[in-house]
Amino acid sequence: GRNARDILKNELREVLAKGTSSTPGLQSDPIATKPDFGSLEVYYQTVHRAEGGYPASGAEALVRWRHSQRGLLTPASFIPVAEEGGLIDALGFWVLREACRTACKWPEHTFVAVNVSPAQLRRPNFAEEVFAVLEESGLPPSRLELELTESSLIEDNSDVYSVLQSLRSQGIQISLDDFGTGFSCLSHLMRFDIDRIKIDRSFVSLLGTKANGAAIIGAIVALSRNLGISTTAEGVETEYQRDFLAALGCTDLQGYFFSKPVPLRELDCFREAESAAGLLTPISGAVA
Ligand code: C2E
Ligand code: MG
Ligand code: MG
Ligand code: MG
């Protein structure tokens, strides 16, 4: 109800105000005068090339709220609250900063994808704010991918258009998330020069059933290829889906079959490169 949302909103406001410490576990501070509502954490889910043995090409940042009383909350339970409460900008920039700092330590050919809410994109200075985060973190713009939803682009807004132009002019990649679930008007969407389309998992889950999943995905992939747009299939859960999507010509694949979203400390696939680059401090005598 409304009251529960208001409580959550106020708690989130406090979490953001204290800087959303990314060190979980400090549940109670005896000196603190304010209650502790936990902290935000960024989880990462790898994205894999559909060719060459499915190497990880990058990872998507997915925010979590480690709430001291309610446990680990997924975005569905608090992103709408953040949007409604005017907190999405603060939350979004915190995630962006975390993701850029983290990806700096990954291999150079990898990207990090960050979700962007429609309200963030409506900020006239959004592009400049993103550039500032990139500069501060040292991540090359070409290694950042911003995931937008169709609803961000549907409002015929020339400001959004120029913000996107500005982001792309610096080499930031733009992808369209959950593709196919909105009221996509293709000609409208193509006006925005998208780098990647993420095919919603509702289509992927139809593969191997009698429904038209394969035909729809095939059409999206063919269209994208003709336009020079990459495609990522979301929600790949089975080997059958992986093979089918690779055969259809998707460029990248993402889903539980490869990995669930995991906290940074469990993201192993970029670790070898990190330690090779001398970025991990070896703990002598430590037993794993
Ligand atoms: P999304 O961007 O479409 O992210 C994919 C969602 O699908 C994630 O849910 C992920 O955990 C889930 N998923 C991935 N692979 C599979 C699979 O194989 N099977 C199934 N059943 N699910 C899979 P999550 O992490 O709960 O995030 C939900 C949504 O919240 C995201 O959807 C995104 O729209 C939003 N979100 C997450 N983090 C942020 C953020 O930092 N900012 C904003 N504005 N939105 C965010
Ligand atoms: Mg996404
Ligand atoms: Mg998605
Ligand atoms: Mg989706």
mmCIF file of C-alpha atoms and ligand atoms in Angstrom:
data_model
loop_
_atom_site.group_PDB
_atom_site.id
_atom_site.type_symbol
_atom_site.label_atom_id
_atom_site.label_comp_id
_atom_site.label_asym_id
_atom_site.label_seq_id
_atom_site.Cartn_x
_atom_site.Cartn_y
_atom_site.Cartn_z
ATOM 1 C CA GLY A 1 0.000 0.000 0.000
ATOM 2 C CA ARG A 2 0.835 3.674 -0.073
ATOM 3 C CA ASN A 3 2.079 3.685 3.467
ATOM 4 C CA ALA A 4 4.525 0.813 2.889
ATOM 5 C CA ARG A 5 5.876 2.614 -0.159
ATOM 6 C CA ASP A 6 6.353 5.801 1.816
ATOM 7 C CA ILE A 7 8.261 3.930 4.505
ATOM 8 C CA LEU A 8 10.498 2.307 1.904
ATOM 9 C CA LYS A 9 11.021 5.656 0.210
ATOM 10 C CA ASN A 10 12.163 7.300 3.419
ATOM 11 C CA GLU A 11 14.465 4.418 4.227
ATOM 12 C CA LEU A 12 15.993 4.554 0.750
ATOM 13 C CA ARG A 13 16.500 8.290 1.136
ATOM 14 C CA GLU A 14 18.535 7.645 4.283
ATOM 15 C CA VAL A 15 20.576 4.907 2.653
ATOM 16 C CA LEU A 16 21.447 7.235 -0.221
ATOM 17 C CA ALA A 17 22.219 10.090 2.153
ATOM 18 C CA LYS A 18 24.801 8.056 4.011
ATOM 19 C CA GLY A 19 26.577 7.286 0.748
ATOM 20 C CA THR A 20 25.298 3.698 0.418
ATOM 21 C CA SER A 21 28.378 2.102 1.926
ATOM 22 C CA SER A 22 29.265 -0.867 -0.218
ATOM 23 C CA THR A 23 30.578 -2.838 2.716
ATOM 24 C CA PRO A 24 27.680 -4.959 3.909
ATOM 25 C CA GLY A 25 27.655 -6.607 7.299
ATOM 26 C CA LEU A 26 27.879 -3.491 9.441
ATOM 27 C CA GLN A 27 24.295 -3.794 10.517
ATOM 28 C CA SER A 28 24.417 -1.782 13.656
ATOM 29 C CA ASP A 29 26.643 1.067 14.656
ATOM 30 C CA PRO A 30 26.430 1.644 18.440
ATOM 31 C CA ILE A 31 27.298 5.332 18.061
ATOM 32 C CA ALA A 32 24.876 5.943 15.210
ATOM 33 C CA THR A 33 21.853 7.960 16.164
ATOM 34 C CA LYS A 34 19.940 7.030 13.034
ATOM 35 C CA PRO A 35 18.548 3.585 12.256
ATOM 36 C CA ASP A 36 20.508 1.517 9.732
ATOM 37 C CA PHE A 37 18.461 0.448 6.714
ATOM 38 C CA GLY A 38 21.310 -1.433 5.092
ATOM 39 C CA SER A 39 23.146 -0.545 1.909
ATOM 40 C CA LEU A 40 22.966 -0.736 -1.831
ATOM 41 C CA GLU A 41 25.134 -3.212 -3.657
ATOM 42 C CA VAL A 42 25.859 -3.762 -7.330
ATOM 43 C CA TYR A 43 25.579 -7.287 -8.685
ATOM 44 C CA TYR A 44 27.003 -8.217 -12.080
ATOM 45 C CA GLN A 45 25.692 -10.630 -14.687
ATOM 46 C CA THR A 46 28.054 -11.610 -17.478
ATOM 47 C CA VAL A 47 27.203 -11.215 -21.152
ATOM 48 C CA HIS A 48 28.730 -13.730 -23.577
ATOM 49 C CA ARG A 49 29.691 -13.670 -27.245
ATOM 50 C CA ALA A 50 27.611 -16.106 -29.256
ATOM 51 C CA GLU A 51 30.699 -17.193 -31.201
ATOM 52 C CA GLY A 52 34.088 -18.604 -30.351
ATOM 53 C CA GLY A 53 33.197 -20.625 -27.282
ATOM 54 C CA TYR A 54 31.030 -18.046 -25.531
ATOM 55 C CA PRO A 55 33.687 -15.869 -23.869
ATOM 56 C CA ALA A 56 32.412 -13.111 -21.577
ATOM 57 C CA SER A 57 32.236 -9.840 -23.502
ATOM 58 C CA GLY A 58 31.114 -7.754 -20.550
ATOM 59 C CA ALA A 59 28.678 -7.621 -17.664
ATOM 60 C CA GLU A 60 25.489 -5.820 -16.705
ATOM 61 C CA ALA A 61 25.306 -3.952 -13.400
ATOM 62 C CA LEU A 62 22.120 -4.803 -11.480
ATOM 63 C CA VAL A 63 21.450 -2.995 -8.234
ATOM 64 C CA ARG A 64 20.414 -4.718 -5.000
ATOM 65 C CA TRP A 65 19.428 -3.329 -1.624
ATOM 66 C CA ARG A 66 20.744 -5.308 1.312
ATOM 67 C CA HIS A 67 18.093 -4.220 3.759
ATOM 68 C CA SER A 68 18.892 -4.812 7.412
ATOM 69 C CA GLN A 69 15.396 -6.032 8.252
ATOM 70 C CA ARG A 70 13.903 -7.138 4.934
ATOM 71 C CA GLY A 71 16.841 -9.039 3.448
ATOM 72 C CA LEU A 72 18.148 -8.707 -0.095
ATOM 73 C CA LEU A 73 15.741 -6.639 -2.173
ATOM 74 C CA THR A 74 15.678 -6.800 -5.979
ATOM 75 C CA PRO A 75 15.125 -3.693 -8.100
ATOM 76 C CA ALA A 76 11.462 -4.408 -8.804
ATOM 77 C CA SER A 77 10.703 -3.638 -5.167
ATOM 78 C CA PHE A 78 12.507 -0.314 -4.934
ATOM 79 C CA ILE A 79 13.324 1.189 -8.360
ATOM 80 C CA PRO A 80 9.679 2.314 -8.828
ATOM 81 C CA VAL A 81 9.786 3.782 -5.313
ATOM 82 C CA ALA A 82 13.015 5.618 -6.174
ATOM 83 C CA GLU A 83 11.481 6.934 -9.394
ATOM 84 C CA GLU A 84 8.362 8.118 -7.653
ATOM 85 C CA GLY A 85 10.314 9.701 -4.806
ATOM 86 C CA GLY A 86 12.783 11.668 -6.925
ATOM 87 C CA LEU A 87 15.647 9.441 -5.768
ATOM 88 C CA ILE A 88 16.431 7.723 -9.047
ATOM 89 C CA ASP A 89 19.098 10.250 -10.066
ATOM 90 C CA ALA A 90 21.085 9.751 -6.885
ATOM 91 C CA LEU A 91 20.659 5.998 -7.060
ATOM 92 C CA GLY A 92 21.478 5.868 -10.761
ATOM 93 C CA PHE A 93 24.663 7.874 -10.402
ATOM 94 C CA TRP A 94 25.801 5.794 -7.480
ATOM 95 C CA VAL A 95 25.393 2.619 -9.565
ATOM 96 C CA LEU A 96 27.116 4.232 -12.544
ATOM 97 C CA ARG A 97 30.091 5.304 -10.443
ATOM 98 C CA GLU A 98 30.441 1.877 -8.844
ATOM 99 C CA ALA A 99 30.159 0.120 -12.206
ATOM 100 C CA CYS A 100 32.732 2.355 -13.931
ATOM 101 C CA ARG A 101 35.261 2.023 -11.107
ATOM 102 C CA THR A 102 34.806 -1.735 -11.141
ATOM 103 C CA ALA A 103 35.040 -2.199 -14.910
ATOM 104 C CA CYS A 104 38.319 -0.272 -14.992
ATOM 105 C CA LYS A 105 39.939 -3.379 -13.528
ATOM 106 C CA TRP A 106 38.475 -5.761 -16.108
ATOM 107 C CA PRO A 107 40.159 -6.686 -19.414
ATOM 108 C CA GLU A 108 40.214 -3.884 -21.953
ATOM 109 C CA HIS A 109 37.941 -5.607 -24.466
ATOM 110 C CA THR A 110 35.064 -5.871 -21.974
ATOM 111 C CA PHE A 111 32.174 -3.507 -21.373
ATOM 112 C CA VAL A 112 29.967 -2.717 -18.422
ATOM 113 C CA ALA A 113 26.258 -2.095 -19.004
ATOM 114 C CA VAL A 114 24.272 0.203 -16.710
ATOM 115 C CA ASN A 115 20.488 0.622 -16.694
ATOM 116 C CA VAL A 116 19.102 4.137 -17.039
ATOM 117 C CA SER A 117 15.594 5.208 -16.022
ATOM 118 C CA PRO A 118 13.547 7.518 -18.239
ATOM 119 C CA ALA A 119 13.684 10.237 -15.571
ATOM 120 C CA GLN A 120 17.489 10.245 -15.621
ATOM 121 C CA LEU A 121 17.559 10.725 -19.360
ATOM 122 C CA ARG A 122 15.293 13.725 -19.044
ATOM 123 C CA ARG A 123 18.002 15.636 -17.168
ATOM 124 C CA PRO A 124 19.333 18.225 -19.607
ATOM 125 C CA ASN A 125 22.895 17.746 -18.284
ATOM 126 C CA PHE A 126 22.749 13.972 -18.123
ATOM 127 C CA ALA A 127 25.474 13.466 -20.748
ATOM 128 C CA GLU A 128 27.905 15.855 -19.044
ATOM 129 C CA GLU A 129 27.264 14.164 -15.710
ATOM 130 C CA VAL A 130 28.075 10.782 -17.249
ATOM 131 C CA PHE A 131 31.273 12.184 -18.801
ATOM 132 C CA ALA A 132 32.322 13.429 -15.376
ATOM 133 C CA VAL A 133 31.851 9.982 -13.859
ATOM 134 C CA LEU A 134 33.877 8.411 -16.679
ATOM 135 C CA GLU A 135 36.661 10.906 -16.259
ATOM 136 C CA GLU A 136 36.801 10.408 -12.525
ATOM 137 C CA SER A 137 36.892 6.617 -12.865
ATOM 138 C CA GLY A 138 39.232 6.495 -15.870
ATOM 139 C CA LEU A 139 36.972 4.121 -17.813
ATOM 140 C CA PRO A 140 37.142 4.731 -21.599
ATOM 141 C CA PRO A 141 33.665 5.806 -22.849
ATOM 142 C CA SER A 142 33.613 2.992 -25.421
ATOM 143 C CA ARG A 143 33.583 0.482 -22.557
ATOM 144 C CA LEU A 144 30.367 1.883 -21.088
ATOM 145 C CA GLU A 145 27.007 0.788 -22.389
ATOM 146 C CA LEU A 146 23.852 2.553 -21.224
ATOM 147 C CA GLU A 147 20.663 0.498 -21.332
ATOM 148 C CA LEU A 148 17.532 2.489 -22.086
ATOM 149 C CA THR A 149 13.969 1.314 -22.363
ATOM 150 C CA GLU A 150 11.598 2.084 -25.162
ATOM 151 C CA SER A 151 9.569 4.254 -22.811
ATOM 152 C CA SER A 152 12.556 6.613 -22.579
ATOM 153 C CA LEU A 153 12.373 7.207 -26.300
ATOM 154 C CA ILE A 154 8.644 7.076 -26.874
ATOM 155 C CA GLU A 155 7.953 10.534 -25.522
ATOM 156 C CA ASP A 156 8.789 12.619 -28.526
ATOM 157 C CA ASN A 157 11.402 14.647 -26.821
ATOM 158 C CA SER A 158 14.116 16.460 -28.721
ATOM 159 C CA ASP A 159 16.089 16.948 -25.503
ATOM 160 C CA VAL A 160 16.418 13.187 -25.101
ATOM 161 C CA TYR A 161 17.551 13.015 -28.703
ATOM 162 C CA SER A 162 20.329 15.524 -28.175
ATOM 163 C CA VAL A 163 21.412 13.920 -24.888
ATOM 164 C CA LEU A 164 21.790 10.625 -26.749
ATOM 165 C CA GLN A 165 23.684 12.274 -29.597
ATOM 166 C CA SER A 166 26.021 13.784 -27.082
ATOM 167 C CA LEU A 167 26.621 10.468 -25.296
ATOM 168 C CA ARG A 168 27.287 8.701 -28.586
ATOM 169 C CA SER A 169 29.628 11.422 -29.804
ATOM 170 C CA GLN A 170 31.982 10.459 -26.973
ATOM 171 C CA GLY A 171 31.805 6.778 -27.883
ATOM 172 C CA ILE A 172 29.381 5.597 -25.205
ATOM 173 C CA GLN A 173 27.335 2.626 -26.406
ATOM 174 C CA ILE A 174 23.549 2.835 -26.294
ATOM 175 C CA SER A 175 21.372 -0.239 -26.031
ATOM 176 C CA LEU A 176 17.640 -0.727 -26.007
ATOM 177 C CA ASP A 177 16.566 -2.992 -23.138
ATOM 178 C CA ASP A 178 13.611 -5.394 -23.026
ATOM 179 C CA PHE A 179 13.111 -4.965 -26.745
ATOM 180 C CA GLY A 180 9.709 -6.047 -27.997
ATOM 181 C CA THR A 181 7.765 -5.497 -24.797
ATOM 182 C CA GLY A 182 6.895 -1.859 -25.397
ATOM 183 C CA PHE A 183 4.925 -0.276 -28.159
ATOM 184 C CA SER A 184 7.942 -0.238 -30.439
ATOM 185 C CA CYS A 185 7.531 1.881 -33.455
ATOM 186 C CA LEU A 186 10.607 0.798 -35.365
ATOM 187 C CA SER A 187 10.987 3.871 -37.518
ATOM 188 C CA HIS A 188 10.805 5.978 -34.399
ATOM 189 C CA LEU A 189 13.379 3.872 -32.571
ATOM 190 C CA MET A 190 15.802 3.825 -35.507
ATOM 191 C CA ARG A 191 15.967 7.578 -35.432
ATOM 192 C CA PHE A 192 18.018 7.262 -32.250
ATOM 193 C CA ASP A 193 21.061 5.406 -33.628
ATOM 194 C CA ILE A 194 21.072 2.527 -31.212
ATOM 195 C CA ASP A 195 24.200 0.336 -30.936
ATOM 196 C CA ARG A 196 22.508 -2.719 -29.487
ATOM 197 C CA ILE A 197 19.089 -4.263 -29.004
ATOM 198 C CA LYS A 198 18.446 -6.539 -26.029
ATOM 199 C CA ILE A 199 15.762 -9.041 -26.968
ATOM 200 C CA ASP A 200 13.431 -9.501 -24.038
ATOM 201 C CA ARG A 201 13.482 -12.824 -22.296
ATOM 202 C CA SER A 202 9.754 -13.330 -22.876
ATOM 203 C CA PHE A 203 10.647 -14.159 -26.516
ATOM 204 C CA VAL A 204 13.621 -16.299 -25.567
ATOM 205 C CA SER A 205 11.432 -18.363 -23.239
ATOM 206 C CA LEU A 206 9.169 -19.234 -26.191
ATOM 207 C CA LEU A 207 11.975 -21.089 -27.971
ATOM 208 C CA GLY A 208 11.282 -24.794 -28.139
ATOM 209 C CA THR A 209 7.543 -24.272 -27.659
ATOM 210 C CA LYS A 210 4.913 -24.108 -30.357
ATOM 211 C CA ALA A 211 4.710 -20.322 -30.180
ATOM 212 C CA ASN A 212 6.414 -17.984 -32.623
ATOM 213 C CA GLY A 213 9.483 -17.181 -30.539
ATOM 214 C CA ALA A 214 11.976 -18.247 -33.188
ATOM 215 C CA ALA A 215 10.216 -16.295 -35.938
ATOM 216 C CA ILE A 216 10.064 -13.119 -33.856
ATOM 217 C CA ILE A 217 13.667 -13.331 -32.707
ATOM 218 C CA GLY A 218 14.790 -14.209 -36.235
ATOM 219 C CA ALA A 219 13.066 -11.097 -37.562
ATOM 220 C CA ILE A 220 14.585 -8.847 -34.885
ATOM 221 C CA VAL A 221 18.071 -10.261 -35.528
ATOM 222 C CA ALA A 222 17.758 -9.915 -39.304
ATOM 223 C CA LEU A 223 16.563 -6.332 -39.023
ATOM 224 C CA SER A 224 19.316 -5.461 -36.575
ATOM 225 C CA ARG A 225 22.031 -6.998 -38.723
ATOM 226 C CA ASN A 226 20.893 -5.006 -41.732
ATOM 227 C CA LEU A 227 21.088 -1.866 -39.647
ATOM 228 C CA GLY A 228 24.477 -2.770 -38.150
ATOM 229 C CA ILE A 229 23.017 -3.126 -34.669
ATOM 230 C CA SER A 230 24.246 -5.795 -32.219
ATOM 231 C CA THR A 231 21.762 -8.071 -30.486
ATOM 232 C CA THR A 232 21.841 -9.579 -27.018
ATOM 233 C CA ALA A 233 19.316 -12.254 -26.128
ATOM 234 C CA GLU A 234 18.229 -11.945 -22.489
ATOM 235 C CA GLY A 235 17.103 -14.760 -20.216
ATOM 236 C CA VAL A 236 19.031 -17.628 -21.813
ATOM 237 C CA GLU A 237 18.386 -20.502 -19.427
ATOM 238 C CA THR A 238 19.079 -23.667 -21.405
ATOM 239 C CA GLU A 239 21.715 -25.104 -23.692
ATOM 240 C CA TYR A 240 19.019 -25.536 -26.335
ATOM 241 C CA GLN A 241 18.230 -21.804 -26.221
ATOM 242 C CA ARG A 242 21.916 -20.920 -26.324
ATOM 243 C CA ASP A 243 22.533 -23.016 -29.437
ATOM 244 C CA PHE A 244 19.341 -21.864 -31.139
ATOM 245 C CA LEU A 245 20.069 -18.174 -30.530
ATOM 246 C CA ALA A 246 23.663 -18.528 -31.684
ATOM 247 C CA ALA A 247 22.420 -20.195 -34.872
ATOM 248 C CA LEU A 248 19.905 -17.382 -35.429
ATOM 249 C CA GLY A 249 22.825 -14.953 -35.414
ATOM 250 C CA CYS A 250 22.471 -13.092 -32.112
ATOM 251 C CA THR A 251 25.771 -11.416 -31.310
ATOM 252 C CA ASP A 252 25.640 -11.897 -27.536
ATOM 253 C CA LEU A 253 23.803 -13.995 -24.970
ATOM 254 C CA GLN A 254 22.921 -13.375 -21.334
ATOM 255 C CA GLY A 255 21.074 -15.452 -18.784
ATOM 256 C CA TYR A 256 21.080 -17.921 -15.936
ATOM 257 C CA PHE A 257 22.521 -20.612 -18.221
ATOM 258 C CA PHE A 258 25.799 -18.688 -18.160
ATOM 259 C CA SER A 259 25.526 -16.952 -14.799
ATOM 260 C CA LYS A 260 23.055 -15.381 -12.436
ATOM 261 C CA PRO A 261 23.817 -11.844 -11.306
ATOM 262 C CA VAL A 262 26.468 -12.157 -8.586
ATOM 263 C CA PRO A 263 28.143 -9.808 -6.128
ATOM 264 C CA LEU A 264 31.493 -8.508 -7.337
ATOM 265 C CA ARG A 265 33.448 -10.809 -5.038
ATOM 266 C CA GLU A 266 31.920 -13.812 -6.828
ATOM 267 C CA LEU A 267 32.497 -12.539 -10.348
ATOM 268 C CA ASP A 268 35.337 -14.827 -11.306
ATOM 269 C CA CYS A 269 35.524 -14.612 -15.067
ATOM 270 C CA PHE A 270 37.542 -11.370 -15.279
ATOM 271 C CA ARG A 271 39.691 -12.196 -12.301
ATOM 272 C CA GLU A 272 42.549 -13.918 -14.100
ATOM 273 C CA ALA A 273 43.093 -10.901 -16.259
ATOM 274 C CA GLU A 274 42.907 -8.686 -13.179
ATOM 275 C CA SER A 275 45.597 -10.601 -11.336
ATOM 276 C CA ALA A 276 47.710 -10.847 -14.474
ATOM 277 C CA ALA A 277 47.560 -7.060 -14.653
ATOM 278 C CA GLY A 278 48.707 -6.936 -11.041
ATOM 279 C CA LEU A 279 45.468 -5.358 -9.908
ATOM 280 C CA LEU A 280 44.663 -7.913 -7.240
ATOM 281 C CA THR A 281 46.692 -7.809 -4.070
ATOM 282 C CA PRO A 282 47.850 -11.328 -3.281
ATOM 283 C CA ILE A 283 47.150 -12.365 0.292
ATOM 284 C CA SER A 284 50.149 -14.424 1.296
ATOM 285 C CA GLY A 285 49.413 -17.659 3.073
ATOM 286 C CA ALA A 286 45.658 -17.329 2.514
ATOM 287 C CA VAL A 287 43.757 -20.539 1.921
ATOM 288 C CA ALA A 288 40.826 -20.133 -0.469
HETATM 289 P P1 C2E B 1 16.844 -5.779 -16.950
HETATM 290 O O1 C2E B 1 17.760 -4.648 -17.178
HETATM 291 O O2 C2E B 1 16.074 -6.293 -18.103
HETATM 292 O O3 C2E B 1 17.749 -6.904 -16.289
HETATM 293 C C1 C2E B 1 17.555 -8.260 -16.492
HETATM 294 C C2 C2E B 1 16.770 -8.907 -15.374
HETATM 295 O O4 C2E B 1 16.509 -10.251 -15.691
HETATM 296 C C3 C2E B 1 17.547 -8.935 -14.050
HETATM 297 O O5 C2E B 1 16.608 -8.858 -12.986
HETATM 298 C C4 C2E B 1 18.164 -10.327 -14.082
HETATM 299 O O6 C2E B 1 18.451 -10.841 -12.809
HETATM 300 C C5 C2E B 1 17.071 -11.117 -14.745
HETATM 301 N N1 C2E B 1 17.601 -12.276 -15.468
HETATM 302 C C6 C2E B 1 18.784 -12.388 -16.098
HETATM 303 N N2 C2E B 1 18.927 -13.585 -16.670
HETATM 304 C C7 C2E B 1 17.797 -14.275 -16.402
HETATM 305 C C8 C2E B 1 17.342 -15.594 -16.731
HETATM 306 O O7 C2E B 1 18.010 -16.394 -17.391
HETATM 307 N N3 C2E B 1 16.095 -15.947 -16.294
HETATM 308 C C9 C2E B 1 15.321 -15.102 -15.556
HETATM 309 N N4 C2E B 1 14.126 -15.538 -15.169
HETATM 310 N N5 C2E B 1 15.721 -13.849 -15.236
HETATM 311 C C10 C2E B 1 16.938 -13.441 -15.650
HETATM 312 P P2 C2E B 1 16.812 -7.865 -11.757
HETATM 313 O O8 C2E B 1 18.262 -7.860 -11.371
HETATM 314 O O9 C2E B 1 15.797 -8.228 -10.738
HETATM 315 O O10 C2E B 1 16.502 -6.453 -12.365
HETATM 316 C C11 C2E B 1 15.213 -6.127 -12.818
HETATM 317 C C12 C2E B 1 15.186 -4.827 -13.556
HETATM 318 O O11 C2E B 1 15.477 -3.735 -12.673
HETATM 319 C C13 C2E B 1 16.232 -4.716 -14.650
HETATM 320 O O12 C2E B 1 15.785 -5.409 -15.786
HETATM 321 C C14 C2E B 1 16.309 -3.220 -14.831
HETATM 322 O O13 C2E B 1 15.284 -2.763 -15.680
HETATM 323 C C15 C2E B 1 16.046 -2.710 -13.422
HETATM 324 N N6 C2E B 1 17.326 -2.297 -12.828
HETATM 325 C C16 C2E B 1 18.301 -3.036 -12.255
HETATM 326 N N7 C2E B 1 19.321 -2.290 -11.809
HETATM 327 C C17 C2E B 1 18.994 -1.000 -12.116
HETATM 328 C C18 C2E B 1 19.654 0.265 -11.933
HETATM 329 O O14 C2E B 1 20.775 0.376 -11.422
HETATM 330 N N8 C2E B 1 18.983 1.369 -12.396
HETATM 331 C C19 C2E B 1 17.762 1.284 -12.987
HETATM 332 N N9 C2E B 1 17.182 2.431 -13.420
HETATM 333 N N10 C2E B 1 17.135 0.130 -13.183
HETATM 334 C C20 C2E B 1 17.738 -1.001 -12.753
HETATM 335 MG MG MG B 2 19.109 -4.088 -18.429
HETATM 336 MG MG MG B 3 16.601 -6.314 -19.992
HETATM 337 MG MG MG B 4 14.088 -7.902 -19.438
#
